[in-house]
Coordinates of C-alpha atoms and ligand atoms in Angstrom, one line a residue:
M146 CA -4.5 -6.9 -28.4
K147 CA -5.2 -4.4 -25.5
T148 CA -3.3 -3.3 -22.5
W149 CA -4.9 -3.7 -19.3
K150 CA -4.0 -2.0 -16.1
C151 CA -5.1 -3.3 -12.4
E152 CA -6.6 -0.2 -10.5
V153 CA -5.5 -1.5 -7.4
C154 CA -2.0 -2.5 -7.7
G155 CA -0.9 -0.9 -10.9
Y156 CA -0.2 -4.7 -12.5
I157 CA -0.2 -4.5 -16.3
H158 CA -1.7 -7.3 -18.4
S159 CA -1.6 -7.6 -22.4
G160 CA -4.6 -9.6 -23.9
D161 CA -7.8 -9.1 -25.6
K162 CA -9.6 -9.2 -22.2
P163 CA -8.4 -8.4 -18.6
P164 CA -7.4 -11.6 -16.6
Y165 CA -10.2 -13.1 -14.3
S166 CA -8.1 -12.1 -11.3
C167 CA -5.0 -10.1 -10.9
P168 CA -2.0 -12.3 -10.5
V169 CA -0.2 -9.6 -8.1
C170 CA -3.0 -8.5 -5.9
G171 CA -6.0 -10.8 -6.7
A172 CA -8.3 -8.1 -7.6
D173 CA -10.9 -9.1 -9.7
E174 CA -11.4 -8.5 -13.6
D175 CA -13.8 -5.3 -12.9
C176 CA -10.8 -3.5 -11.5
F177 CA -9.2 -3.7 -14.9
N178 CA -9.2 -0.7 -17.2
V179 CA -8.0 -0.3 -20.6
L180 CA -4.9 1.6 -20.7
E181 CA -4.7 3.9 -23.6
I182 CA -1.0 4.4 -24.6
N183 CA -0.4 7.6 -26.3
A184 CA 3.3 8.3 -25.3
E185 CA 6.1 8.0 -27.9
K186 CA 8.8 5.9 -27.3
K187 CA 11.7 8.2 -26.1
T188 CA 15.3 7.4 -27.0
P189 CA 17.6 10.1 -26.4
A190 CA 21.3 8.9 -27.0
T191 CA 22.3 9.7 -23.7
A192 CA 20.1 7.5 -21.6
E193 CA 21.5 4.6 -19.8
L194 CA 18.8 3.9 -17.3
W195 CA 15.2 3.7 -17.8
K196 CA 12.4 4.0 -15.3
C197 CA 9.1 2.0 -15.6
G198 CA 6.1 4.6 -15.3
I199 CA 4.1 2.1 -13.7
C200 CA 6.1 0.2 -11.0
N201 CA 9.4 2.4 -11.1
Y202 CA 11.3 -0.9 -12.3
L203 CA 15.0 0.5 -13.5
H204 CA 16.4 -0.9 -16.5
K205 CA 20.1 -0.4 -17.2
A206 CA 20.8 -0.4 -21.0
T207 CA 20.6 2.1 -23.8
E208 CA 17.2 1.4 -24.8
S209 CA 14.2 0.8 -22.9
P210 CA 12.9 -3.2 -22.7
S211 CA 9.8 -3.9 -24.9
V212 CA 8.2 -5.0 -21.6
C213 CA 8.7 -4.4 -17.9
P214 CA 9.9 -7.6 -16.6
V215 CA 8.3 -6.7 -13.0
C216 CA 4.7 -5.4 -14.1
S217 CA 4.4 -6.3 -18.0
A218 CA 4.0 -2.6 -18.7
S219 CA 5.1 -2.0 -22.5
G220 CA 8.2 -0.4 -23.2
N221 CA 6.9 2.8 -24.4
L222 CA 5.8 3.7 -20.7
F223 CA 9.4 3.8 -19.8
V224 CA 11.0 7.2 -19.2
P225 CA 14.9 7.7 -19.5
L226 CA 17.1 8.6 -16.4
S227 CA 20.4 9.9 -16.2
I228 CA 22.8 8.0 -14.2
T229 CA 25.4 9.6 -12.0
D230 CA 28.2 7.4 -10.9
S231 CA 27.5 5.1 -8.1
P232 CA 28.3 6.5 -4.5
V233 CA 29.2 3.1 -3.3
T234 CA 33.1 2.8 -3.2
Q235 CA 33.3 -0.9 -2.2
S236 CA 33.4 -3.9 -4.7
D237 CA 30.4 -5.6 -5.6
D238 CA 31.7 -8.9 -4.0
T239 CA 32.0 -7.5 -0.6
L240 CA 28.9 -5.2 -0.4
R241 CA 26.8 -6.4 2.5
I242 CA 23.3 -5.2 2.5
V243 CA 20.7 -6.0 5.1
V244 CA 17.1 -5.3 4.5
L245 CA 14.9 -5.1 7.7
G246 CA 11.5 -6.1 7.3
G247 CA 9.7 -8.7 5.0
G248 CA 6.7 -7.0 3.6
I249 CA 6.3 -5.3 0.0
A250 CA 8.9 -2.9 0.5
G251 CA 11.7 -5.2 1.7
L252 CA 11.0 -7.7 -0.8
T253 CA 11.0 -5.2 -3.7
A254 CA 14.3 -3.8 -2.1
A255 CA 16.2 -7.0 -1.7
T256 CA 14.9 -8.2 -5.4
E257 CA 15.9 -4.7 -6.9
A258 CA 19.6 -4.9 -5.0
R259 CA 20.0 -8.4 -6.3
R260 CA 19.4 -7.2 -9.8
Q261 CA 21.9 -4.3 -9.5
S262 CA 24.4 -6.3 -7.7
P263 CA 24.7 -10.0 -8.5
H264 CA 27.3 -10.7 -5.9
A265 CA 26.5 -8.6 -3.0
S266 CA 25.4 -10.3 0.3
I267 CA 21.8 -9.6 0.6
R268 CA 19.9 -10.8 3.8
L269 CA 16.1 -10.0 4.4
V270 CA 15.2 -10.1 8.2
S271 CA 11.6 -10.4 9.3
R272 CA 10.1 -11.1 12.5
E273 CA 7.1 -12.8 10.6
R274 CA 7.4 -16.5 10.2
S275 CA 5.9 -16.5 6.8
L276 CA 7.8 -15.6 3.7
P277 CA 6.7 -12.0 2.2
Y278 CA 3.0 -12.3 1.5
Y279 CA 0.2 -10.0 0.0
R280 CA -0.8 -8.5 3.1
L281 CA -3.3 -6.4 1.1
N282 CA -5.3 -9.5 0.5
L283 CA -5.7 -10.4 4.1
T284 CA -9.4 -9.2 3.9
R285 CA -9.9 -11.5 1.1
F286 CA -8.3 -14.4 2.9
L287 CA -10.6 -13.5 5.9
A288 CA -13.7 -13.4 3.7
G289 CA -12.7 -16.8 2.3
D290 CA -12.2 -15.6 -1.2
I291 CA -8.8 -16.9 -1.6
A292 CA -6.8 -19.6 0.6
E293 CA -3.9 -19.0 2.9
K294 CA -1.5 -20.4 0.2
E295 CA -2.4 -17.7 -2.4
L296 CA -1.0 -15.2 -0.2
Q297 CA 2.5 -16.2 -0.7
I298 CA 4.6 -13.8 -3.2
Q299 CA 7.6 -16.0 -3.9
S300 CA 8.5 -19.5 -3.0
Q301 CA 11.8 -20.4 -0.8
Q302 CA 13.2 -22.0 -3.9
W303 CA 13.0 -18.6 -5.4
F304 CA 15.0 -16.8 -2.7
D305 CA 17.5 -19.5 -3.2
E306 CA 17.9 -18.9 -6.7
Q307 CA 18.2 -15.4 -6.2
S308 CA 20.8 -15.9 -3.2
I309 CA 18.5 -13.8 -1.0
N310 CA 18.9 -15.1 2.4
C311 CA 15.8 -14.6 4.4
I312 CA 16.5 -14.6 8.1
S313 CA 13.5 -15.2 10.6
A314 CA 14.2 -12.8 13.4
E315 CA 13.4 -9.8 15.3
A316 CA 15.9 -6.8 15.3
T317 CA 16.3 -5.0 18.6
L318 CA 19.0 -2.3 18.0
I319 CA 21.0 -0.7 15.4
D320 CA 24.5 0.6 16.2
R321 CA 25.3 3.0 13.6
D322 CA 29.3 3.4 14.4
K323 CA 29.8 -0.5 14.2
R324 CA 27.3 -0.9 11.5
F325 CA 25.6 -3.8 13.5
V326 CA 21.7 -4.8 13.8
Y327 CA 21.4 -6.9 17.1
L328 CA 18.7 -9.3 17.0
R329 CA 16.5 -10.7 20.0
D330 CA 18.0 -14.2 19.4
G331 CA 21.4 -13.0 20.3
G332 CA 22.6 -12.6 16.7
Q333 CA 24.2 -9.8 15.1
L334 CA 24.6 -8.6 11.3
V335 CA 27.1 -6.3 10.1
Y336 CA 26.0 -4.2 7.0
D337 CA 27.2 -1.5 4.5
R338 CA 24.0 -0.6 3.8
L339 CA 21.0 -1.0 5.7
V340 CA 17.5 -0.6 4.3
L341 CA 14.9 -0.2 6.8
T342 CA 11.3 -1.5 5.7
N343 CA 10.1 -2.6 8.9
G344 CA 6.5 -0.9 8.3
A345 CA 3.7 -0.2 10.5
H346 CA 1.9 -1.3 13.4
P347 CA -2.1 -0.7 14.0
F348 CA -2.9 2.0 16.2
I349 CA -5.0 0.8 19.1
P350 CA -6.6 3.9 21.1
P351 CA -6.4 3.3 24.9
F352 CA -10.2 2.3 25.4
P353 CA -11.0 0.8 28.7
G354 CA -11.1 -2.8 28.2
V355 CA -8.8 -3.1 25.1
T356 CA -6.8 -5.9 26.5
R357 CA -9.8 -8.3 26.9
D358 CA -9.6 -11.5 24.9
G359 CA -11.6 -11.2 21.7
V360 CA -10.2 -7.7 20.8
S361 CA -8.0 -7.8 17.6
V362 CA -6.4 -6.1 14.9
L363 CA -5.6 -7.2 11.5
R364 CA -2.1 -6.4 10.3
T365 CA -0.7 -9.9 10.0
I366 CA -1.5 -13.6 8.7
E367 CA -1.2 -14.7 12.7
D368 CA -3.8 -11.8 13.1
A369 CA -6.3 -13.3 10.4
R370 CA -5.7 -16.9 11.6
S371 CA -6.6 -15.9 15.3
I372 CA -9.8 -13.9 13.9
L373 CA -11.0 -16.8 12.1
K374 CA -10.5 -19.3 15.0
R375 CA -12.4 -17.0 16.9
L376 CA -15.5 -16.7 14.5
T377 CA -18.4 -18.4 14.4
P378 CA -21.5 -18.1 12.4
S379 CA -23.2 -16.7 15.3
S380 CA -20.7 -13.9 16.0
C381 CA -21.4 -10.5 16.9
V382 CA -18.6 -8.2 15.4
V383 CA -17.8 -4.8 15.9
C384 CA -15.3 -3.0 13.6
I385 CA -13.9 0.2 15.3
G386 CA -13.1 2.7 12.5
G387 CA -15.1 3.0 9.1
G388 CA -11.8 3.5 7.0
L389 CA -10.9 1.2 4.3
L390 CA -9.5 -1.5 6.2
G391 CA -12.5 -1.4 8.8
L392 CA -15.0 -1.8 5.9
E393 CA -13.1 -4.4 4.3
T394 CA -13.0 -6.0 7.4
A395 CA -16.5 -6.0 8.3
G396 CA -17.4 -7.1 4.7
A397 CA -15.1 -10.2 5.2
M398 CA -17.0 -10.9 8.5
A399 CA -20.3 -10.5 7.1
R400 CA -19.2 -12.8 4.3
Q401 CA -18.6 -15.5 7.0
G402 CA -22.0 -15.1 8.3
A403 CA -21.2 -12.9 11.5
T404 CA -23.6 -9.8 12.4
V405 CA -21.3 -6.8 12.0
T406 CA -21.5 -3.3 13.2
V407 CA -19.0 -0.6 12.1
V408 CA -18.2 2.2 14.5
E409 CA -16.9 5.6 12.7
G410 CA -15.9 8.7 14.7
F411 CA -16.4 11.0 11.5
S412 CA -20.0 11.8 10.1
S413 CA -19.5 10.0 6.8
L414 CA -17.6 6.8 5.9
L415 CA -14.2 7.1 4.3
P416 CA -13.5 10.6 5.4
R417 CA -10.0 10.6 3.8
Q418 CA -11.0 9.2 0.6
L419 CA -14.8 10.5 -0.2
P420 CA -16.9 13.7 0.1
P421 CA -19.3 13.3 2.4
R422 CA -22.2 12.6 -0.4
A423 CA -20.3 9.7 -1.5
G424 CA -19.6 8.5 1.9
N425 CA -23.4 8.5 2.4
M426 CA -24.0 6.5 -0.7
L427 CA -21.4 4.2 0.3
Q428 CA -23.0 3.7 3.7
Q429 CA -26.8 3.2 2.2
R430 CA -25.0 0.4 -0.1
L431 CA -23.3 -1.3 2.9
E432 CA -26.4 -1.1 4.9
A433 CA -28.4 -2.7 2.4
Q434 CA -25.9 -5.5 2.2
G435 CA -26.7 -6.1 5.8
L436 CA -24.0 -4.2 7.8
T437 CA -25.0 -1.8 10.5
I438 CA -23.1 1.3 10.2
L439 CA -22.7 4.0 12.8
C440 CA -21.4 7.2 11.9
G441 CA -20.3 10.1 14.4
E442 CA -20.3 7.7 17.3
T443 CA -17.1 7.1 19.4
V444 CA -16.2 4.2 21.7
K445 CA -16.4 4.7 25.6
E446 CA -15.5 1.3 26.9
L447 CA -15.0 -2.3 25.6
A448 CA -17.3 -4.2 28.0
G449 CA -16.9 -7.8 29.6
D450 CA -15.0 -10.0 31.8
E451 CA -11.8 -12.1 30.6
S452 CA -13.5 -11.7 27.3
V453 CA -15.0 -8.8 25.4
R454 CA -19.0 -8.9 25.5
G455 CA -19.9 -5.5 24.2
V456 CA -18.9 -1.8 23.0
L457 CA -20.2 1.0 25.1
L458 CA -20.5 4.2 23.1
E459 CA -20.2 7.8 24.4
S460 CA -23.7 8.5 23.3
G461 CA -24.8 5.7 25.8
R462 CA -25.8 3.0 23.1
Q463 CA -24.5 -0.5 24.0
L464 CA -23.7 -3.1 21.2
P465 CA -23.4 -6.8 21.8
A466 CA -19.8 -8.0 20.7
D467 CA -18.0 -11.2 21.0
L468 CA -15.1 -10.0 18.5
V469 CA -14.1 -6.4 18.4
I470 CA -11.6 -5.5 15.6
V471 CA -9.8 -2.1 15.9
T472 CA -9.0 -0.6 12.6
A473 CA -8.1 2.8 13.7
G474 CA -5.0 3.4 11.4
V475 CA -1.4 2.6 11.5
R476 CA 1.7 4.1 12.8
P477 CA 5.1 3.7 11.4
N478 CA 7.5 1.4 13.3
S479 CA 10.0 4.1 13.7
Y480 CA 11.3 3.1 17.2
L481 CA 14.9 1.3 15.8
A482 CA 15.3 4.4 13.8
R483 CA 14.6 6.7 16.8
Q484 CA 16.8 4.8 19.0
A485 CA 19.5 5.2 16.3
G486 CA 19.5 8.8 16.1
L487 CA 18.0 9.0 12.8
T488 CA 15.8 11.8 11.8
V489 CA 12.3 10.8 12.3
H490 CA 9.1 12.9 12.4
Q491 CA 6.3 10.5 12.2
G492 CA 8.1 8.0 9.9
I493 CA 11.8 7.9 9.1
V494 CA 12.7 10.9 6.9
V495 CA 14.1 10.1 3.6
D496 CA 15.1 12.0 0.5
D497 CA 13.9 11.3 -3.1
R498 CA 16.7 8.4 -3.3
M499 CA 15.2 6.8 0.0
F500 CA 18.4 7.4 2.0
S501 CA 17.8 8.5 5.9
S502 CA 19.8 10.9 7.6
D503 CA 22.4 8.5 7.7
P504 CA 24.1 7.6 3.9
A505 CA 24.4 4.1 4.8
I506 CA 20.7 3.6 5.9
L507 CA 17.8 4.0 3.5
A508 CA 14.0 3.4 4.3
A509 CA 11.1 2.5 2.3
G510 CA 7.2 1.7 2.7
D511 CA 5.1 2.2 5.6
V512 CA 8.0 3.3 7.7
A513 CA 9.3 6.0 5.6
E514 CA 8.2 9.5 5.3
H515 CA 9.0 11.2 1.9
R516 CA 8.4 14.9 1.5
G517 CA 6.2 14.9 4.5
T518 CA 4.0 12.1 3.3
L519 CA 3.3 8.8 4.9
Y520 CA 1.7 6.8 2.1
G521 CA 0.7 3.6 4.0
I522 CA -0.5 1.9 1.0
W523 CA 0.9 -1.0 -1.1
P524 CA 2.0 0.4 -4.6
A525 CA 4.1 3.2 -2.6
G526 CA 5.8 0.5 -0.7
Y527 CA 6.5 -1.1 -4.0
A528 CA 7.8 1.7 -5.7
Q529 CA 10.0 3.0 -2.6
G530 CA 11.2 -0.6 -2.2
V531 CA 12.5 -0.6 -5.8
V532 CA 14.3 2.7 -5.5
A533 CA 15.8 1.9 -1.9
G534 CA 17.3 -1.4 -3.1
C535 CA 18.7 0.0 -6.3
N536 CA 20.5 2.8 -4.4
A537 CA 21.4 0.6 -1.6
A538 CA 23.2 -1.5 -4.3
G539 CA 25.0 1.4 -5.8
G540 CA 22.6 2.2 -8.5
R541 CA 20.7 5.6 -8.9
A542 CA 17.1 6.0 -8.8
E543 CA 14.8 8.4 -7.4
F544 CA 11.0 8.2 -6.2
D545 CA 9.4 11.2 -7.1
G546 CA 5.8 10.6 -5.4
L547 CA 2.6 9.1 -6.0
A548 CA -1.0 10.2 -6.1
P549 CA -2.6 8.0 -3.6
S550 CA -5.5 6.0 -5.1
T551 CA -7.8 3.5 -3.5
R552 CA -9.9 0.7 -4.7
I553 CA -12.1 -1.3 -2.3
K554 CA -12.1 -5.0 -2.1
V555 CA -14.4 -7.6 -0.7
L556 CA -17.6 -5.6 -0.5
D557 CA -18.7 -5.6 -4.2
V558 CA -18.8 -2.1 -4.4
D559 CA -17.5 0.1 -7.3
L560 CA -15.3 2.6 -5.8
F561 CA -12.5 4.7 -6.7
S562 CA -10.7 7.7 -5.2
C563 CA -7.4 9.2 -6.2
G564 CA -5.3 12.2 -5.4
Q565 CA -6.3 15.0 -3.2
I566 CA -10.0 14.8 -1.9
H567 CA -9.7 17.7 1.1
P568 CA -8.3 20.6 -0.7
E569 CA -6.4 23.1 1.7
D570 CA -8.0 26.2 0.6
A571 CA -10.6 27.8 -1.2
S572 CA -9.3 28.0 -4.4
T573 CA -10.2 24.5 -5.5
S574 CA -13.3 23.8 -6.9
L575 CA -15.4 20.5 -6.6
H576 CA -17.6 19.4 -9.5
E577 CA -20.2 16.6 -8.4
Q578 CA -22.6 14.7 -10.2
E579 CA -25.0 11.6 -9.4
L580 CA -27.2 10.0 -11.7
N581 CA -28.9 6.7 -11.2
G582 CA -26.7 5.6 -8.5
V583 CA -23.7 6.7 -10.4
Y584 CA -21.6 9.2 -8.6
R585 CA -18.6 11.1 -10.1
A586 CA -16.7 14.0 -8.5
I587 CA -13.3 16.0 -9.5
F588 CA -11.4 18.5 -7.6
C589 CA -9.8 21.2 -9.8
R590 CA -7.3 24.1 -9.1
D591 CA -5.7 26.5 -11.6
G592 CA -6.8 24.1 -14.6
Q593 CA -5.4 21.1 -13.0
L594 CA -7.1 17.9 -12.0
L595 CA -5.9 17.4 -8.1
G596 CA -8.4 14.5 -7.2
A597 CA -11.3 12.4 -8.4
V598 CA -14.2 10.0 -6.9
L599 CA -16.0 7.4 -8.9
Y600 CA -18.9 5.3 -7.2
G601 CA -21.2 2.9 -9.0
D602 CA -19.1 3.0 -12.2
T603 CA -15.2 3.2 -12.1
T604 CA -14.9 2.6 -15.8
T605 CA -13.2 6.0 -16.2
A606 CA -10.8 5.4 -13.3
G607 CA -7.5 4.7 -15.4
L608 CA -8.2 8.0 -17.3
L609 CA -8.6 10.0 -14.1
K610 CA -5.8 8.7 -12.4
E611 CA -3.6 9.3 -15.5
I612 CA -4.7 13.3 -15.5
V613 CA -4.0 13.7 -11.7
E614 CA -0.7 12.0 -12.0
S615 CA 0.3 13.7 -15.2
G616 CA -0.2 17.3 -13.7
R617 CA -1.1 18.7 -17.1
Q618 CA -4.1 21.1 -17.9
I619 CA -7.5 19.5 -18.0
S620 CA -8.1 21.1 -21.2
E621 CA -5.5 18.7 -22.8
F622 CA -8.1 16.0 -22.0
P623 CA -11.3 16.5 -24.2
E624 CA -12.6 13.2 -22.8
L625 CA -12.8 14.7 -19.3
V626 CA -15.1 17.7 -20.5
T627 CA -17.2 15.1 -22.0
L628 CA -17.6 13.5 -18.7
F629 CA -18.2 17.1 -16.8
P630 CA -19.6 19.1 -19.5
K631 CA -20.0 22.1 -17.0
L632 CA -16.2 22.3 -16.5
Ligands
FAD880 C1 -5.6 -6.2 5.9 C2 -5.1 -5.0 4.8 C3 -5.3 -4.5 3.6 C4 -4.7 -3.9 3.0 N1 -5.1 -3.4 1.6 C5 -4.7 -2.4 1.0 C6 -5.1 -2.0 -0.4 O1 -6.2 -2.8 -0.7 N2 -4.2 -1.2 -1.1 C7 -3.5 -0.8 -0.7 O2 -2.5 0.2 -1.3 N3 -2.6 -1.1 0.6 C8 -3.5 -1.8 1.3 N4 -3.2 -2.0 2.6 C9 -1.8 -1.7 3.3 C10 -0.5 -2.2 2.5 O3 -0.8 -3.6 3.0 C11 0.8 -1.8 3.1 O4 0.8 -0.2 2.9 C12 2.0 -2.4 2.8 O5 2.0 -3.7 3.0 C13 3.2 -1.7 3.5 O6 4.3 -2.7 3.4 P1 5.8 -2.5 3.9 O7 6.6 -3.5 3.5 O8 6.3 -0.9 4.0 O9 5.4 -2.8 5.6 P2 4.7 -4.2 6.3 O10 4.3 -5.0 5.0 O11 4.2 -3.8 7.4 O12 6.1 -4.8 6.4 C14 7.1 -4.8 7.4 C15 7.8 -5.9 8.2 O13 8.6 -5.7 8.9 C16 8.7 -6.6 10.0 N5 9.4 -5.9 11.0 C17 8.8 -5.0 11.7 N6 9.6 -4.8 12.9 C18 10.7 -5.6 12.8 C19 11.8 -5.8 13.6 N7 12.2 -5.2 14.7 N8 12.7 -6.9 13.2 C20 12.3 -7.7 12.1 N9 11.2 -7.6 11.3 C21 10.4 -6.5 11.5 C22 7.1 -6.8 10.1 O14 6.7 -7.9 11.0 C23 6.8 -6.8 8.8 O15 6.8 -8.4 8.0 C24 -3.7 -2.9 3.5 C25 -3.1 -3.4 4.7 C26 -3.7 -4.4 5.5 C27 -3.2 -4.7 6.8

């Protein structure tokens, strides 16, 4: 039996073969790599808390579990943590935890808080009508790869069993003195610990014409439904932004039969994840699939009447469009925290335990800024949510950062990017190889691997991610030297 790891979300599967599709994020079997487990089981006598090395799940016992109950990682991937006594002074029974935001960070925070504290009152507030769902799979839903019901993460029955009270309401104000969250419907919730997991919203550049009908974003299930409602097989769709979300959305629209153009301001695709050479290879591949990709172009105006009819570019070029999807990045929903006087840079500033500048308030996921980083990715929301939920309920857990990694869905392209791809100074060396449509690149400094990119063949993604995350010397990994003989 082998251990397989989903390179999209970190889910671990045990079996002779990878699953047909990942039960957590829906990635297909090609996204699984064999996880080589070398670590010896660590059992220091003093350890009372164990952290899963894959999903950060915390296990309170003198020995690590044999299998992680959250992501199924095997027990030898757990690392021991030392417990300092809980800072929570109230008894378990009276602790009132409010989690604000029902995305992945909110769901995992509420789940972990319940695990830590069986009797605390836990309320999960979301302004979306749906129960928490796999937001990262909205593009697969748009493409018609999965049905809407497959997006749901947990059923209402599960929330009832966990005694997590899901409240569908929008929070409008936090009063830190009274420890109240005020809701738009006039209600208010009192808290002892508040976990802010209210996520991010799409950034929409202020182009003239951006408010016309037919101009959309893709963040929620409602957005996806309204895009599908407007779409016909003869639709001309323009996606503004050639990042991951833009490309996946474009691929989904093309899958539905639409004519699709992607407009990207940078000179190559996925500029944050790929060196230009790999970005160009990806562009050629997507063009061969029928997408029109315009790099180095910027939008001047969205033309039309009540409805959008076209996109006018600064270069003078005009693109017909009856549906424009703006995928120009996201911004944290930091307004509630700003109004409440918490320390906010771009996101809510949190420490390693996910506490904000107020010891009664924690934050996690896309709304949080940890050591200057806004991750904006699913695995970080998951891991930070676990840590925030644990600490909110009186446990002790820390988040020590993640090497961001990327796989692309929907487009039938084998692509992996991990860690630092755009080094800050000249002390970094780039090693690139391209052969028969397979591209590999690594970025090294001081004998360490900072980042890696694979295109065309991603079978070594797991190895490269492990090396980047370990921070160990490249020389400790002879397999890497085999891949890059000139190292
Ligand atoms: C289409 C799409 C595809 C993606 N694909 C990937 C991928 O392949 N890999 C990856 O790693 N990441 C991907 N992401 C990003 C990933 O989904 C996010 O990083 C993750 O969902 C963030 O989770 P979160 O819980 O922090 O915030 P969110 O999921 O944004 O959840 C925040 C919740 O808070 C609610 N809320 C906000 N304000 C209030 C308020 N005032 N009152 C009440 N509720 C409020 C929101 O309505 C929302 O339900 C994708 C995102 C999208 C949109």
